[in-house]
XYZ file of C-alpha atoms in Angstrom:
213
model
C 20.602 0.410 -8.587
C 22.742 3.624 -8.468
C 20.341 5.481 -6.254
C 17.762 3.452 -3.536
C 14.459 2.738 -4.110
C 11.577 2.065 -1.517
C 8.828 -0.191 -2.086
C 5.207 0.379 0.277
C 2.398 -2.779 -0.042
C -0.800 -2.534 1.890
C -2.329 -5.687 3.300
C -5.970 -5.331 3.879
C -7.175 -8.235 6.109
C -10.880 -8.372 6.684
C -11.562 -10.699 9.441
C -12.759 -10.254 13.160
C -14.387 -7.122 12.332
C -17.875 -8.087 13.251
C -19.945 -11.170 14.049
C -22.102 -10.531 10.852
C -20.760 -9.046 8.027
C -23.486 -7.348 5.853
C -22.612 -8.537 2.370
C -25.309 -7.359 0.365
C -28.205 -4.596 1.103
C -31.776 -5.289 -0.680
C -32.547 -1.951 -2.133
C -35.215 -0.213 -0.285
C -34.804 -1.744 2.509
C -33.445 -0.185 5.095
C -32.542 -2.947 7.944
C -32.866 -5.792 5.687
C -29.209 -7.479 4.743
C -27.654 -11.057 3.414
C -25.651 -11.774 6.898
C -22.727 -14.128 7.157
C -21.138 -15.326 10.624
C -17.416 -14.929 11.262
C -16.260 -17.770 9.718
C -12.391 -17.564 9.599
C -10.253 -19.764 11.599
C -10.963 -22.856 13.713
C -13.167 -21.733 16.535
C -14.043 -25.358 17.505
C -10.108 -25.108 19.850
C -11.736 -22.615 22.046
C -13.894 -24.574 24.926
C -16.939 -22.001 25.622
C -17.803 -22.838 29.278
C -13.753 -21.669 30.199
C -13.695 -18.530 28.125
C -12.407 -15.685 30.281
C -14.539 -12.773 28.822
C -14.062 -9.156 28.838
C -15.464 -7.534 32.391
C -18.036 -5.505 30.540
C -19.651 -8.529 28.493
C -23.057 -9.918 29.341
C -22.453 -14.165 29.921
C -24.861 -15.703 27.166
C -24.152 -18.656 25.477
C -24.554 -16.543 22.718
C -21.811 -14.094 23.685
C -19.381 -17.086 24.348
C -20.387 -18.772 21.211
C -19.625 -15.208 19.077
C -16.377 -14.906 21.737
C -14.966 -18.094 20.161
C -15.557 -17.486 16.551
C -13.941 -14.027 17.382
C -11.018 -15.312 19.016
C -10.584 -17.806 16.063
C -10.662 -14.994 13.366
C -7.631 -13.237 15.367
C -5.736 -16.333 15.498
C -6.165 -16.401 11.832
C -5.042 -12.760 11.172
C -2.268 -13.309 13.462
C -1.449 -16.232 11.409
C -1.310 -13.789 8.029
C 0.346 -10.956 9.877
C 3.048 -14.077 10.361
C 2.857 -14.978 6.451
C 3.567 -11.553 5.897
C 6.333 -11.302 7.861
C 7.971 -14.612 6.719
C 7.928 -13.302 2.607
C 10.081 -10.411 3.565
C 12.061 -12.549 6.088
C 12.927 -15.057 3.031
C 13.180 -12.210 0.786
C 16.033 -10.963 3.314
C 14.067 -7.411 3.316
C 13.114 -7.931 6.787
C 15.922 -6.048 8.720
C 15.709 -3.237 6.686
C 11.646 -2.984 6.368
C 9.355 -0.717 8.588
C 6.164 -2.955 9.430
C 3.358 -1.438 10.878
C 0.124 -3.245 11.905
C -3.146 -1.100 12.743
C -6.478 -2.028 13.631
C -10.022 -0.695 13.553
C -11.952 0.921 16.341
C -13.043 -2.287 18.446
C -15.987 -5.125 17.898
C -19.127 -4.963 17.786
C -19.277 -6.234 21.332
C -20.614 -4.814 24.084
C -18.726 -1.397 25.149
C -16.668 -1.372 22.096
C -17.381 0.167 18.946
C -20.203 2.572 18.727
C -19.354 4.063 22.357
C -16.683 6.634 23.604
C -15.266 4.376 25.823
C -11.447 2.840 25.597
C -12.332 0.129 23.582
C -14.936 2.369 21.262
C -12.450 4.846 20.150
C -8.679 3.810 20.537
C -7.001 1.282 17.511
C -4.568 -0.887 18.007
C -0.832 0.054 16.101
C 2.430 -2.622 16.740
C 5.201 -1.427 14.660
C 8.214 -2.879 13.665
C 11.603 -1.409 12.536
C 14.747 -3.357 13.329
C 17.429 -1.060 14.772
C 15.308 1.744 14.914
C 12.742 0.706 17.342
C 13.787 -1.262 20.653
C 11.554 -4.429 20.843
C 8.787 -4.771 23.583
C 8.770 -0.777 24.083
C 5.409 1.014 24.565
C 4.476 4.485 24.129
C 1.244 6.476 25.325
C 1.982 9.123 22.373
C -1.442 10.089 20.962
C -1.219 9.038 17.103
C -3.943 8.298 13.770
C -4.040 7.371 10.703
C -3.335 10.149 8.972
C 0.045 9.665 10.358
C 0.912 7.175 8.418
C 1.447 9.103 5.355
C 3.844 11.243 6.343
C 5.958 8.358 8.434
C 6.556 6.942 5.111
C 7.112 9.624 3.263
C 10.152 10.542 6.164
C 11.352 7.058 6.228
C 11.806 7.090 2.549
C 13.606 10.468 2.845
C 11.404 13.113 1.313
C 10.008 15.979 2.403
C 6.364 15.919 3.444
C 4.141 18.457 2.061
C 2.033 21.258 4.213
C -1.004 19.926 2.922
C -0.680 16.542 3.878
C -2.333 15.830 7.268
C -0.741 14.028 10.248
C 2.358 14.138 11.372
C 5.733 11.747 10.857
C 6.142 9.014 13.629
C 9.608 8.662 12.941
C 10.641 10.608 16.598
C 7.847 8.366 18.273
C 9.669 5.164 17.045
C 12.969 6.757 17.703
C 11.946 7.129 21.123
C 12.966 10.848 21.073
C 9.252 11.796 22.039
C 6.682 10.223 24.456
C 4.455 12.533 22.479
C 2.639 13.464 19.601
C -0.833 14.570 19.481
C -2.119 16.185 22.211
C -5.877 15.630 20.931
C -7.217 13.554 18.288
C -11.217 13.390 17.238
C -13.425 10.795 15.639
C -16.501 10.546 14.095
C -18.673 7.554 13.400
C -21.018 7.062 10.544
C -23.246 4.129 10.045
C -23.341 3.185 6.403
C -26.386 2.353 5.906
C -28.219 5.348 7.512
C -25.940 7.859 5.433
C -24.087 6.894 2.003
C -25.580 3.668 1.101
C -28.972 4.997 2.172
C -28.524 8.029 -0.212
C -27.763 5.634 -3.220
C -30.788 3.010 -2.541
C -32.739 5.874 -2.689
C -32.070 7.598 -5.609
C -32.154 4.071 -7.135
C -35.178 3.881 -6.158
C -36.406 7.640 -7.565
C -34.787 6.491 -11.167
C -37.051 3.613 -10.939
C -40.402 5.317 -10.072
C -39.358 8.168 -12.745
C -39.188 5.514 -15.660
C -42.084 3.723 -14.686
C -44.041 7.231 -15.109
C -42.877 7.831 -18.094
């Protein structure tokens, strides 16, 4: 083409987010789900009794049986990170693509998510942009989501709106900043005790207003 275009494609990779993932709710019911175990990946390579877990985890067969199937699940989204990686590689887009992976807050392991410790609040990012950023380089710049917007919009060339929140990472990966935000703030929100909670119950008020009339 006469002038370049930019292409942007999410992947959305569910696993190792939890050992029970809550696939349906029974409709008022407040506590009562379907559940389904991590299932993803082969968990039967990791030998429990040698499992080196985290300092903060209570030692339960239980724990080191959920450890494995955890572990498993992150060698499985390592291996589609990889897949990922190999389509632009054979597409030759590779060298010239900005890859960034990102995680969620932590597991529902002990001192993770629901806590304001390290491993409660702080997502993992690993970004890669060949000739732009120097492999194996860190940073302890304070960055979220809602920087991701405007990175791509800079990347792409644009300009980024006022109103857009966040900030452009492009200096961070440059490495002309060790900084970026010099606070962030989070906010947690169980589902079920909030949005989901509201719609099961005004389900349940349509119901018990037909059946009256």
């Amino acid at each position: 083409r006469a002038t370049p275009y930019y292409f942007l494609l999410f992947f959305f990779l569910t696993t190792s987010a939890s050992p029970e993932i809550y696939t349906e709710r029974i409709v008022g019911s407040a506590d009562v789900y379907k559940r389904q175990p991590w299932t993803g990946g082969d968990a039967s390579v990791f030998d429990r009794k040698k499992l080196q877990l985290p300092p903060q985890f209570i030692d339960t067969e239980v724990t080191r049986e959920y450890y494995a199937r955890y572990l498993a699940e992150v060698g499985l989204l390592d291996q589609q990170v990889g897949d990922a990686m190999q389509i632009l590689k054979e597409k030759n887009l590779l060298q010239n693509t900005l890859v960034i992976f990102i995680s969620e807050q932590g597991t529902q392991f002990a001192g993770a998510k629901w806590t304001n410790w390290s491993a409660g609040v702080k997502s993992a990012m690993v970004a890669s942009w060949p000739g732009v950023i120097k492999p194996g380089t860190e940073t302890s710049a304070i960055v979220q989501y809602e920087d991701l917007l405007p990175t791509f919009i800079d990347v792409a060339g644009g300009k980024v709106p006022d109103v857009i929140d966040g900030k452009s990472l492009v200096d961070v990966f440059q490495g002309k900043t060790k900084t970026h935000h010099s606070t962030v703030s989070y906010t947690h929100l169980r589902a079920h005790e909030t949005r989901h909670d509201l719609v099961c119950r005004l389900l349940l008020e349509k119901k018990k207003k037909n059946e009256r009339q």
